[in-house]
Amino acid sequence: GYLICLTLALGWAFAAYVRRREIRQMKESMKSGNSFAFLSHDINDLEHSKQANLPRVTVVMPLKGFGEHNLHNWTTQITSLYGGPLEFLFVVDSTEDPAYHAVCRLLSNFKDDVDAKVVVAGPSTTCSQKIHNQLVGVERMHKDSKYVLFLDDDVRLHPGSIGALTAEMEKNPEIFIQTGYPLDLPSGSLGSYCIYEYHMMHADDFRTDRHGVVSELQDGGYSDDMTLAAIAGAHKRLITSPPVAVFPHPLASDLTFPRYWNYLRKQTFVLESYATNVNWIMNRALFSTHCYLSLGFVTPYLMAVVHIAAALRLHSKENLLEAAFYPYTGLLLAGGLAICTVVELLSMWNLTRIEVQLCNMLSPEAPPLSLNTYNWCLVFIAMLVDNGLYPVSAFRSHFSQSINWSGIRYHLKNGKIHKIERSKGKGPKFTDLGGKHLYGKKGAPPRLSILGSLSRSLAQWRQPKKFDV
């Protein structure tokens, strides 16, 4: 227990150091007179001549359902300040999806400012719906696109995110995938605390099916993350994550425990999907290691409770002589665990504080994020719940080999999807994580003046795409 807590604290401390260094560079650039440091540390990179030569990027966003945070998330994504050619493809499985009506309404407010359209992919038959939507988006992307960014619809982008990712890809052509991490913004419920992404790739890797990227995803693929990671490992390709790749991820305010449980099931279910025998071995190693470490994290706290209860029971007896000779080894162990826990939580708090500061600097136009929304007692309880339930969820996923996600039940056989069952509106009404409506016309956004004002203000941010300084 000591080792696991201190290892987590050390890892978070290193992550905080990397992000703090990025903040320091931005501040130094701003002191040198670069008011656009949130876009680039070097203001010369924002000159019109350099911006005009930036490569074309296609952003593909698979959508499913419509929830409370989607409008804001989508708006931050399409109002990027990337200076090169940029197109956005919102991909849904059908026009009956509430996301279709919502995103069409939103794009109508930006039709003169952004190159964006909605693509109807149809139902998947050989892979997960998300992967199917992604591959259809790749088929429809512009023929001159050099990079494709697969973006989840539940995170918020910073104005300079696409430019920063593209710059890294241009700087190091050996990069196969760039990925990032969400900064989870809990809503207040325990379920939201228990849920604490995106990929940029070369477009030609999909056009030429390099390393079998398309065929592996299309042929029974369930998780794009695990499949792409397996391909990268098999072919010794590079996966990177820039320090600025931290994105606000607001969680649903009505997130219930059953929805959290199915989300956890989804996280463990991905270990049951694999593309090769080596991938299967790696997944089994991850399965075993994660289960062991999760139990190793939770069990010491249970033992500490036993030690404290035994000491209190002993001292409550009338025989003071027996109490005087009670060995205090158990209490010393419990005290050491408490110290390690405090160190761990302080490291997590410090990392979250720095990530909040970084996100605020990267999105100066957005309402500032705050640590005041975090309840650290719930954070600690959520860590115990997460790790306590992880082995249960992992074994459940292993023996069931099926899961219902977003109203679709997927069945695996030999690591690949071999059967897909759709509930046709009779399944859950909400997705398990974001609380998004899955059926009906509830996704059409209400006619609020906030949307109009938000559209106008963010459109102004996007207009000066090419800076002439």
Short mmCIF file of C-alpha atoms in Angstrom, two decimals:
data_model
loop_
_atom_site.label_atom_id
_atom_site.label_comp_id
_atom_site.label_asym_id
_atom_site.label_seq_id
_atom_site.Cartn_x
_atom_site.Cartn_y
_atom_site.Cartn_z
CA GLY A 1 0.00 0.00 0.00
CA TYR A 2 2.82 2.41 0.85
CA LEU A 3 4.59 1.61 -2.42
CA ILE A 4 1.51 2.08 -4.60
CA CYS A 5 0.56 5.41 -2.96
CA LEU A 6 4.08 6.82 -3.22
CA THR A 7 4.50 5.58 -6.81
CA LEU A 8 1.29 7.36 -7.83
CA ALA A 9 2.47 10.50 -6.03
CA LEU A 10 5.81 10.36 -7.85
CA GLY A 11 4.14 9.91 -11.24
CA TRP A 12 1.77 12.83 -10.66
CA ALA A 13 4.68 14.97 -9.46
CA PHE A 14 6.56 14.28 -12.70
CA ALA A 15 3.48 15.11 -14.78
CA ALA A 16 3.08 18.34 -12.81
CA TYR A 17 6.73 19.23 -13.49
CA VAL A 18 6.28 18.77 -17.26
CA ARG A 19 3.16 20.95 -17.34
CA ARG A 20 4.66 23.56 -15.04
CA ARG A 21 7.56 23.87 -17.45
CA GLU A 22 5.07 24.56 -20.25
CA ILE A 23 3.41 27.28 -18.14
CA ARG A 24 6.80 28.84 -17.45
CA GLN A 25 7.62 28.97 -21.17
CA MET A 26 4.28 30.62 -21.92
CA LYS A 27 4.82 33.25 -19.22
CA GLU A 28 8.32 34.03 -20.49
CA SER A 29 6.96 34.40 -24.01
CA MET A 30 4.25 36.78 -22.77
CA LYS A 31 6.84 38.87 -20.90
CA SER A 32 8.75 39.17 -24.18
CA GLY A 33 5.69 40.81 -25.74
CA ASN A 34 3.98 37.79 -27.28
CA SER A 35 0.30 38.27 -26.43
CA PHE A 36 -0.53 35.13 -28.39
CA ALA A 37 1.66 32.77 -26.36
CA PHE A 38 -1.36 30.52 -25.93
CA LEU A 39 -1.13 29.84 -29.67
CA SER A 40 2.66 29.67 -30.10
CA HIS A 41 5.73 30.36 -27.97
CA ASP A 42 7.38 31.99 -30.99
CA ILE A 43 5.35 34.92 -32.28
CA ASN A 44 7.15 34.67 -35.62
CA ASP A 45 5.27 31.44 -36.27
CA LEU A 46 2.07 33.51 -36.46
CA GLU A 47 3.23 35.53 -39.45
CA HIS A 48 0.93 35.34 -42.45
CA SER A 49 3.59 33.73 -44.66
CA LYS A 50 4.01 30.81 -42.25
CA GLN A 51 0.33 30.42 -41.45
CA ALA A 52 -0.53 30.27 -45.16
CA ASN A 53 1.78 27.27 -45.63
CA LEU A 54 0.34 25.16 -42.82
CA PRO A 55 -0.89 21.69 -43.86
CA ARG A 56 -4.57 20.86 -44.20
CA VAL A 57 -6.14 19.09 -41.21
CA THR A 58 -9.42 17.17 -41.06
CA VAL A 59 -11.15 16.79 -37.71
CA VAL A 60 -13.43 13.75 -37.46
CA MET A 61 -15.90 13.63 -34.56
CA PRO A 62 -18.06 10.52 -34.12
CA LEU A 63 -21.26 11.55 -32.32
CA LYS A 64 -23.86 9.65 -30.34
CA GLY A 65 -26.67 11.39 -28.47
CA PHE A 66 -26.93 14.91 -27.12
CA GLY A 67 -26.29 16.12 -23.57
CA GLU A 68 -25.88 19.17 -21.39
CA HIS A 69 -22.26 19.98 -22.34
CA ASN A 70 -22.23 19.12 -26.04
CA LEU A 71 -23.04 22.56 -27.46
CA HIS A 72 -20.21 24.17 -25.54
CA ASN A 73 -17.79 21.36 -26.39
CA TRP A 74 -18.61 21.45 -30.11
CA THR A 75 -18.35 25.22 -30.21
CA THR A 76 -14.84 25.21 -28.73
CA GLN A 77 -13.84 22.58 -31.28
CA ILE A 78 -15.00 24.40 -34.42
CA THR A 79 -13.71 27.83 -33.31
CA SER A 80 -10.07 26.80 -33.50
CA LEU A 81 -7.49 29.46 -34.33
CA TYR A 82 -5.52 27.11 -36.56
CA GLY A 83 -4.22 29.17 -39.47
CA GLY A 84 -4.16 26.48 -42.15
CA PRO A 85 -6.99 24.80 -44.10
CA LEU A 86 -9.27 23.04 -41.65
CA GLU A 87 -12.44 21.00 -42.03
CA PHE A 88 -14.73 19.41 -39.45
CA LEU A 89 -16.75 16.26 -40.07
CA PHE A 90 -19.43 15.43 -37.50
CA VAL A 91 -20.37 11.79 -38.08
CA VAL A 92 -23.62 10.22 -36.83
CA ASP A 93 -25.13 6.81 -37.53
CA SER A 94 -28.53 8.20 -38.60
CA THR A 95 -30.60 11.36 -38.84
CA GLU A 96 -32.72 10.05 -35.95
CA ASP A 97 -29.82 10.52 -33.55
CA PRO A 98 -30.48 13.63 -31.39
CA ALA A 99 -26.91 14.74 -32.09
CA TYR A 100 -27.81 15.20 -35.77
CA HIS A 101 -30.45 17.87 -35.12
CA ALA A 102 -28.30 19.59 -32.48
CA VAL A 103 -25.12 19.85 -34.53
CA CYS A 104 -26.99 20.94 -37.68
CA ARG A 105 -28.54 23.76 -35.70
CA LEU A 106 -25.15 24.77 -34.29
CA LEU A 107 -23.35 24.70 -37.64
CA SER A 108 -26.01 26.94 -39.18
CA ASN A 109 -24.69 29.70 -36.89
CA PHE A 110 -21.15 29.22 -38.23
CA LYS A 111 -21.80 28.42 -41.89
CA ASP A 112 -19.83 31.46 -43.10
CA ASP A 113 -16.95 30.98 -40.65
CA VAL A 114 -16.05 27.29 -40.66
CA ASP A 115 -15.80 24.41 -43.11
CA ALA A 116 -17.95 21.87 -41.32
CA LYS A 117 -20.59 19.35 -42.28
CA VAL A 118 -22.56 16.46 -40.87
CA VAL A 119 -21.99 12.98 -42.31
CA VAL A 120 -24.49 10.12 -41.88
CA ALA A 121 -22.50 6.88 -41.64
CA GLY A 122 -25.26 4.32 -41.21
CA PRO A 123 -25.17 1.43 -38.71
CA SER A 124 -21.98 -0.55 -38.20
CA THR A 125 -21.92 -4.26 -39.06
CA THR A 126 -18.34 -5.43 -38.49
CA CYS A 127 -16.96 -3.12 -35.80
CA SER A 128 -18.06 -0.75 -33.05
CA GLN A 129 -20.24 2.17 -34.11
CA LYS A 130 -17.58 4.68 -33.05
CA ILE A 131 -14.91 3.06 -35.21
CA HIS A 132 -17.37 2.79 -38.11
CA ASN A 133 -18.13 6.51 -37.84
CA GLN A 134 -14.43 7.33 -37.74
CA LEU A 135 -13.64 5.29 -40.84
CA VAL A 136 -16.54 6.81 -42.79
CA GLY A 137 -15.25 10.24 -41.80
CA VAL A 138 -11.81 9.30 -43.15
CA GLU A 139 -13.39 8.28 -46.45
CA ARG A 140 -15.10 11.67 -46.74
CA MET A 141 -12.14 13.85 -45.73
CA HIS A 142 -10.53 16.25 -48.19
CA LYS A 143 -8.10 14.64 -50.61
CA ASP A 144 -5.38 17.15 -49.65
CA SER A 145 -5.61 16.63 -45.88
CA LYS A 146 -2.24 15.73 -44.42
CA TYR A 147 -3.40 14.97 -40.90
CA VAL A 148 -6.61 13.62 -39.41
CA LEU A 149 -7.66 14.38 -35.84
CA PHE A 150 -10.13 11.98 -34.23
CA LEU A 151 -11.84 13.92 -31.49
CA ASP A 152 -14.34 12.82 -28.86
CA ASP A 153 -17.34 15.09 -28.50
CA ASP A 154 -17.12 15.26 -24.69
CA VAL A 155 -13.96 17.37 -24.39
CA ARG A 156 -13.32 21.07 -24.95
CA LEU A 157 -10.52 22.23 -27.22
CA HIS A 158 -8.26 25.23 -26.67
CA PRO A 159 -7.98 27.75 -29.53
CA GLY A 160 -4.39 26.71 -30.26
CA SER A 161 -4.71 22.95 -29.73
CA ILE A 162 -4.86 21.91 -33.38
CA GLY A 163 -1.97 24.19 -34.25
CA ALA A 164 0.18 22.79 -31.42
CA LEU A 165 -0.53 19.19 -32.42
CA THR A 166 0.19 19.91 -36.08
CA ALA A 167 3.46 21.64 -35.19
CA GLU A 168 4.61 18.54 -33.28
CA MET A 169 3.72 16.28 -36.21
CA GLU A 170 5.59 18.54 -38.62
CA LYS A 171 8.59 18.69 -36.30
CA ASN A 172 8.87 14.90 -35.98
CA PRO A 173 7.58 12.94 -39.00
CA GLU A 174 8.28 9.67 -37.12
CA ILE A 175 5.25 10.24 -34.89
CA PHE A 176 2.53 7.68 -35.62
CA ILE A 177 -0.08 8.93 -33.14
CA GLN A 178 -0.43 11.95 -30.91
CA THR A 179 -2.79 11.60 -28.01
CA GLY A 180 -3.89 13.59 -24.97
CA TYR A 181 -5.69 13.46 -21.66
CA PRO A 182 -8.91 14.95 -20.27
CA LEU A 183 -9.02 17.17 -17.21
CA ASP A 184 -12.15 15.82 -15.59
CA LEU A 185 -14.47 18.43 -14.13
CA PRO A 186 -16.67 16.68 -11.53
CA SER A 187 -20.24 17.83 -11.22
CA GLY A 188 -20.58 17.04 -7.52
CA SER A 189 -22.00 13.52 -7.44
CA LEU A 190 -19.86 10.59 -6.31
CA GLY A 191 -20.43 8.96 -9.70
CA SER A 192 -18.78 11.87 -11.47
CA TYR A 193 -15.74 11.64 -9.20
CA CYS A 194 -15.36 7.97 -10.03
CA ILE A 195 -14.75 8.84 -13.70
CA TYR A 196 -11.63 10.50 -13.66
CA GLU A 197 -9.32 11.90 -25.61
CA TYR A 198 -8.31 12.14 -29.05
CA HIS A 199 -5.82 10.96 -31.70
CA MET A 200 -4.00 12.89 -34.42
CA MET A 201 -2.54 10.76 -37.20
CA HIS A 202 -1.19 10.97 -40.72
CA ALA A 203 -4.07 10.93 -43.20
CA ASP A 204 -2.05 8.83 -45.67
CA ASP A 205 -1.81 6.01 -43.11
CA PHE A 206 -5.55 5.58 -43.62
CA ARG A 207 -5.57 6.18 -47.37
CA THR A 208 -2.95 3.45 -47.90
CA ASP A 209 -4.07 1.22 -45.01
CA ARG A 210 -0.54 1.34 -43.68
CA HIS A 211 0.21 -1.40 -41.13
CA GLY A 212 -3.39 -2.53 -41.65
CA VAL A 213 -4.76 0.48 -39.77
CA VAL A 214 -8.09 0.46 -41.60
CA SER A 215 -8.49 -3.31 -41.97
CA GLU A 216 -7.66 -4.02 -38.31
CA LEU A 217 -10.18 -1.44 -37.12
CA GLN A 218 -12.82 -2.52 -39.61
CA ASP A 219 -12.46 -6.25 -39.00
CA GLY A 220 -14.16 -6.67 -35.63
CA GLY A 221 -12.50 -3.72 -33.95
CA TYR A 222 -14.11 -2.61 -30.69
CA SER A 223 -11.63 -0.12 -29.19
CA ASP A 224 -9.78 2.31 -31.45
CA ASP A 225 -7.35 3.11 -28.60
CA MET A 226 -6.27 -0.48 -27.98
CA THR A 227 -6.16 -1.40 -31.67
CA LEU A 228 -4.00 1.58 -32.66
CA ALA A 229 -1.72 1.06 -29.65
CA ALA A 230 -1.26 -2.59 -30.66
CA ILE A 231 -0.41 -1.59 -34.24
CA ALA A 232 2.08 1.00 -33.00
CA GLY A 233 3.72 -1.55 -30.72
CA ALA A 234 3.91 -4.24 -33.38
CA HIS A 235 5.54 -1.93 -35.92
CA LYS A 236 7.69 0.06 -33.45
CA ARG A 237 5.88 3.31 -34.25
CA LEU A 238 6.06 6.36 -31.99
CA ILE A 239 3.18 7.55 -29.79
CA THR A 240 3.57 10.95 -28.11
CA SER A 241 1.55 13.31 -25.94
CA PRO A 242 2.52 17.01 -25.86
CA PRO A 243 2.32 18.85 -22.49
CA VAL A 244 -0.45 21.12 -23.86
CA ALA A 245 -2.64 18.09 -24.65
CA VAL A 246 -4.85 18.54 -21.58
CA PHE A 247 -8.49 19.31 -22.28
CA PRO A 248 -11.39 20.19 -19.95
CA HIS A 249 -13.82 17.29 -19.73
CA PRO A 250 -17.07 18.27 -17.97
CA LEU A 251 -19.01 15.34 -16.53
CA ALA A 252 -22.77 15.00 -16.39
CA SER A 253 -24.42 16.56 -13.35
CA ASP A 254 -26.92 13.70 -13.11
CA LEU A 255 -24.39 10.88 -13.45
CA THR A 256 -25.78 7.93 -11.50
CA PHE A 257 -23.89 4.97 -10.09
CA PRO A 258 -25.37 2.44 -12.56
CA ARG A 259 -24.15 4.62 -15.47
CA TYR A 260 -20.73 4.86 -13.82
CA TRP A 261 -20.65 1.08 -13.40
CA ASN A 262 -21.33 0.50 -17.09
CA TYR A 263 -18.61 3.03 -17.94
CA LEU A 264 -16.18 1.07 -15.75
CA ARG A 265 -17.34 -2.10 -17.49
CA LYS A 266 -16.51 -0.48 -20.82
CA GLN A 267 -13.02 0.43 -19.57
CA THR A 268 -12.29 -3.17 -18.57
CA PHE A 269 -14.06 -4.65 -21.58
CA VAL A 270 -11.47 -3.16 -23.95
CA LEU A 271 -8.91 -5.59 -22.51
CA GLU A 272 -10.96 -8.42 -23.99
CA SER A 273 -10.53 -7.10 -27.54
CA TYR A 274 -7.28 -7.76 -29.37
CA ALA A 275 -5.91 -7.90 -32.89
CA THR A 276 -2.93 -10.29 -32.57
CA ASN A 277 -1.59 -12.94 -30.20
CA VAL A 278 0.99 -10.48 -28.90
CA ASN A 279 -1.82 -7.99 -28.29
CA TRP A 280 -3.70 -10.72 -26.37
CA ILE A 281 -0.66 -11.37 -24.16
CA MET A 282 -0.25 -7.67 -23.45
CA ASN A 283 -3.94 -7.34 -22.56
CA ARG A 284 -3.72 -10.30 -20.19
CA ALA A 285 -0.65 -8.72 -18.56
CA LEU A 286 -2.52 -5.42 -18.17
CA PHE A 287 -5.54 -7.30 -16.81
CA SER A 288 -3.50 -9.12 -14.16
CA THR A 289 -1.34 -6.14 -13.20
CA HIS A 290 -4.23 -3.73 -12.87
CA CYS A 291 -6.30 -6.16 -10.80
CA TYR A 292 -3.33 -6.84 -8.50
CA LEU A 293 -2.49 -3.17 -8.03
CA SER A 294 -6.14 -2.23 -7.48
CA LEU A 295 -6.47 -4.83 -4.73
CA GLY A 296 -3.09 -3.77 -3.37
CA PHE A 297 -4.35 -0.19 -3.16
CA VAL A 298 -7.65 -0.94 -1.39
CA THR A 299 -6.70 -3.81 0.95
CA PRO A 300 -4.32 -1.78 3.21
CA TYR A 301 -7.15 0.64 4.01
CA LEU A 302 -9.37 -2.27 5.04
CA MET A 303 -6.58 -3.61 7.23
CA ALA A 304 -6.04 -0.16 8.75
CA VAL A 305 -9.71 -0.04 9.74
CA VAL A 306 -9.31 -3.46 11.41
CA HIS A 307 -6.23 -2.29 13.36
CA ILE A 308 -7.95 0.88 14.55
CA ALA A 309 -11.12 -1.00 15.51
CA ALA A 310 -9.08 -3.57 17.46
CA ALA A 311 -7.21 -0.84 19.32
CA LEU A 312 -10.42 1.01 20.23
CA ARG A 313 -12.06 -2.22 21.40
CA LEU A 314 -9.05 -3.12 23.52
CA HIS A 315 -8.85 0.29 25.18
CA SER A 316 -12.56 0.19 25.94
CA LYS A 317 -12.04 -2.84 28.21
CA GLU A 318 -11.67 -2.48 31.96
CA ASN A 319 -8.44 -4.47 32.01
CA LEU A 320 -6.02 -1.58 31.61
CA LEU A 321 -3.02 -3.88 32.12
CA GLU A 322 -3.96 -5.82 28.96
CA ALA A 323 -4.41 -2.56 27.08
CA ALA A 324 -1.06 -1.28 28.25
CA PHE A 325 0.71 -4.26 26.69
CA TYR A 326 -1.18 -4.04 23.41
CA PRO A 327 1.31 -4.09 20.52
CA TYR A 328 0.98 -0.84 18.59
CA THR A 329 2.46 -2.21 15.36
CA GLY A 330 -0.95 -2.14 13.67
CA LEU A 331 -1.53 1.50 14.62
CA LEU A 332 1.94 2.42 13.39
CA LEU A 333 1.19 0.75 10.05
CA ALA A 334 -2.13 2.59 9.83
CA GLY A 335 -0.39 5.87 10.65
CA GLY A 336 2.21 5.26 7.93
CA LEU A 337 -0.58 4.58 5.44
CA ALA A 338 -2.27 7.84 6.44
CA ILE A 339 0.97 9.75 5.79
CA CYS A 340 1.43 8.10 2.39
CA THR A 341 -2.21 8.91 1.53
CA VAL A 342 -1.72 12.58 2.41
CA VAL A 343 1.41 12.71 0.22
CA GLU A 344 -0.53 11.07 -2.62
CA LEU A 345 -3.50 13.44 -2.38
CA LEU A 346 -1.20 16.48 -2.16
CA SER A 347 0.55 15.34 -5.35
CA MET A 348 -2.81 14.86 -7.08
CA TRP A 349 -4.00 18.27 -5.87
CA ASN A 350 -0.81 19.90 -7.15
CA LEU A 351 -1.12 18.27 -10.58
CA THR A 352 -4.79 19.27 -10.85
CA ARG A 353 -3.94 22.83 -9.79
CA ILE A 354 -1.27 23.11 -12.49
CA GLU A 355 -3.50 21.56 -15.16
CA VAL A 356 -6.29 24.01 -14.28
CA GLN A 357 -3.81 26.89 -14.58
CA LEU A 358 -2.52 25.54 -17.91
CA CYS A 359 -6.05 25.17 -19.32
CA ASN A 360 -6.92 28.72 -18.25
CA MET A 361 -3.82 30.07 -20.00
CA LEU A 362 -4.51 28.04 -23.16
CA SER A 363 -8.12 29.28 -23.31
CA PRO A 364 -8.01 32.95 -22.23
CA GLU A 365 -11.39 33.62 -23.85
CA ALA A 366 -13.23 30.98 -21.80
CA PRO A 367 -14.64 31.31 -18.27
CA PRO A 368 -11.76 30.32 -15.96
CA LEU A 369 -11.73 26.87 -14.41
CA SER A 370 -11.37 26.59 -10.65
CA LEU A 371 -10.26 24.04 -8.08
CA ASN A 372 -13.23 25.06 -5.98
CA THR A 373 -15.37 22.55 -7.88
CA TYR A 374 -13.34 19.65 -6.46
CA ASN A 375 -14.26 17.89 -3.22
CA TRP A 376 -11.06 16.09 -2.23
CA CYS A 377 -12.80 13.84 0.28
CA LEU A 378 -14.95 12.54 -2.57
CA VAL A 379 -11.84 12.24 -4.73
CA PHE A 380 -10.28 9.91 -2.14
CA ILE A 381 -13.50 7.90 -1.75
CA ALA A 382 -13.78 7.66 -5.53
CA MET A 383 -10.24 6.24 -5.73
CA LEU A 384 -11.21 3.53 -3.27
CA VAL A 385 -14.46 2.79 -5.15
CA ASP A 386 -12.69 2.74 -8.53
CA ASN A 387 -9.93 0.39 -7.45
CA GLY A 388 -12.24 -1.77 -5.36
CA LEU A 389 -14.64 -2.34 -8.23
CA TYR A 390 -12.05 -2.65 -10.99
CA PRO A 391 -11.24 -6.36 -10.41
CA VAL A 392 -14.97 -7.14 -10.15
CA SER A 393 -15.63 -5.33 -13.44
CA ALA A 394 -12.61 -6.93 -15.12
CA PHE A 395 -13.70 -10.48 -14.28
CA ARG A 396 -17.29 -9.65 -15.21
CA SER A 397 -16.12 -8.45 -18.63
CA HIS A 398 -13.89 -11.50 -19.08
CA PHE A 399 -16.61 -14.05 -18.46
CA SER A 400 -19.48 -12.20 -20.19
CA GLN A 401 -17.65 -11.21 -23.40
CA SER A 402 -20.43 -8.72 -24.16
CA ILE A 403 -21.40 -5.18 -23.21
CA ASN A 404 -24.23 -2.73 -23.86
CA TRP A 405 -22.83 0.67 -24.73
CA SER A 406 -24.97 3.57 -25.94
CA GLY A 407 -27.91 1.27 -26.64
CA ILE A 408 -25.85 -1.23 -28.68
CA ARG A 409 -24.79 -4.61 -27.36
CA TYR A 410 -21.46 -5.90 -28.68
CA HIS A 411 -20.41 -9.57 -28.46
CA LEU A 412 -16.76 -10.59 -28.76
CA LYS A 413 -15.28 -13.80 -30.04
CA ASN A 414 -11.51 -14.34 -30.22
CA GLY A 415 -10.98 -10.66 -29.43
CA LYS A 416 -13.16 -9.31 -32.26
CA ILE A 417 -16.77 -8.24 -32.55
CA HIS A 418 -18.78 -11.06 -34.11
CA LYS A 419 -22.30 -9.97 -33.23
CA ILE A 420 -24.05 -6.59 -32.82
CA GLU A 421 -27.52 -6.19 -31.31
CA ARG A 422 -29.40 -2.89 -31.45
CA SER A 423 -32.15 -2.13 -28.96
CA LYS A 424 -34.10 0.07 -31.44
CA GLY A 425 -35.10 2.59 -28.80
CA LYS A 426 -35.91 0.04 -26.10
CA GLY A 427 -32.55 0.27 -24.35
CA PRO A 428 -31.20 2.95 -21.98
CA LYS A 429 -32.26 6.51 -22.77
CA PHE A 430 -28.92 8.02 -21.84
CA THR A 431 -25.28 7.25 -22.51
CA ASP A 432 -23.49 6.01 -19.44
CA LEU A 433 -20.90 8.78 -19.10
CA GLY A 434 -22.19 12.06 -20.45
CA GLY A 435 -25.87 11.58 -19.73
CA LYS A 436 -26.70 12.30 -23.38
CA HIS A 437 -30.12 11.53 -24.81
CA LEU A 438 -29.85 8.59 -27.20
CA TYR A 439 -33.31 8.59 -28.79
CA GLY A 440 -36.04 10.96 -29.92
CA LYS A 441 -35.81 14.62 -30.74
CA LYS A 442 -34.65 15.78 -27.31
CA GLY A 443 -31.31 16.66 -28.77
CA ALA A 444 -32.54 19.77 -30.57
CA PRO A 445 -31.00 22.66 -28.63
CA PRO A 446 -33.41 25.13 -27.07
CA ARG A 447 -33.59 28.61 -28.52
CA LEU A 448 -31.49 30.39 -25.96
CA SER A 449 -29.93 33.78 -26.37
CA ILE A 450 -26.81 32.37 -24.71
CA LEU A 451 -26.08 30.28 -27.79
CA GLY A 452 -26.31 33.27 -30.09
CA SER A 453 -24.05 35.42 -27.94
CA LEU A 454 -21.59 32.54 -27.51
CA SER A 455 -21.51 31.98 -31.26
CA ARG A 456 -20.85 35.64 -31.99
CA SER A 457 -18.14 36.02 -29.37
CA LEU A 458 -16.27 32.88 -30.39
CA ALA A 459 -16.65 33.67 -34.09
CA GLN A 460 -14.70 36.85 -33.42
CA TRP A 461 -11.89 34.74 -31.98
CA ARG A 462 -11.75 32.67 -35.12
CA GLN A 463 -11.79 35.48 -37.70
CA PRO A 464 -8.12 36.54 -37.45
CA LYS A 465 -6.90 33.14 -38.57
CA LYS A 466 -3.69 34.41 -40.09
CA PHE A 467 -1.74 36.92 -38.05
CA ASP A 468 0.40 39.45 -39.85
CA VAL A 469 2.85 40.67 -37.19
#
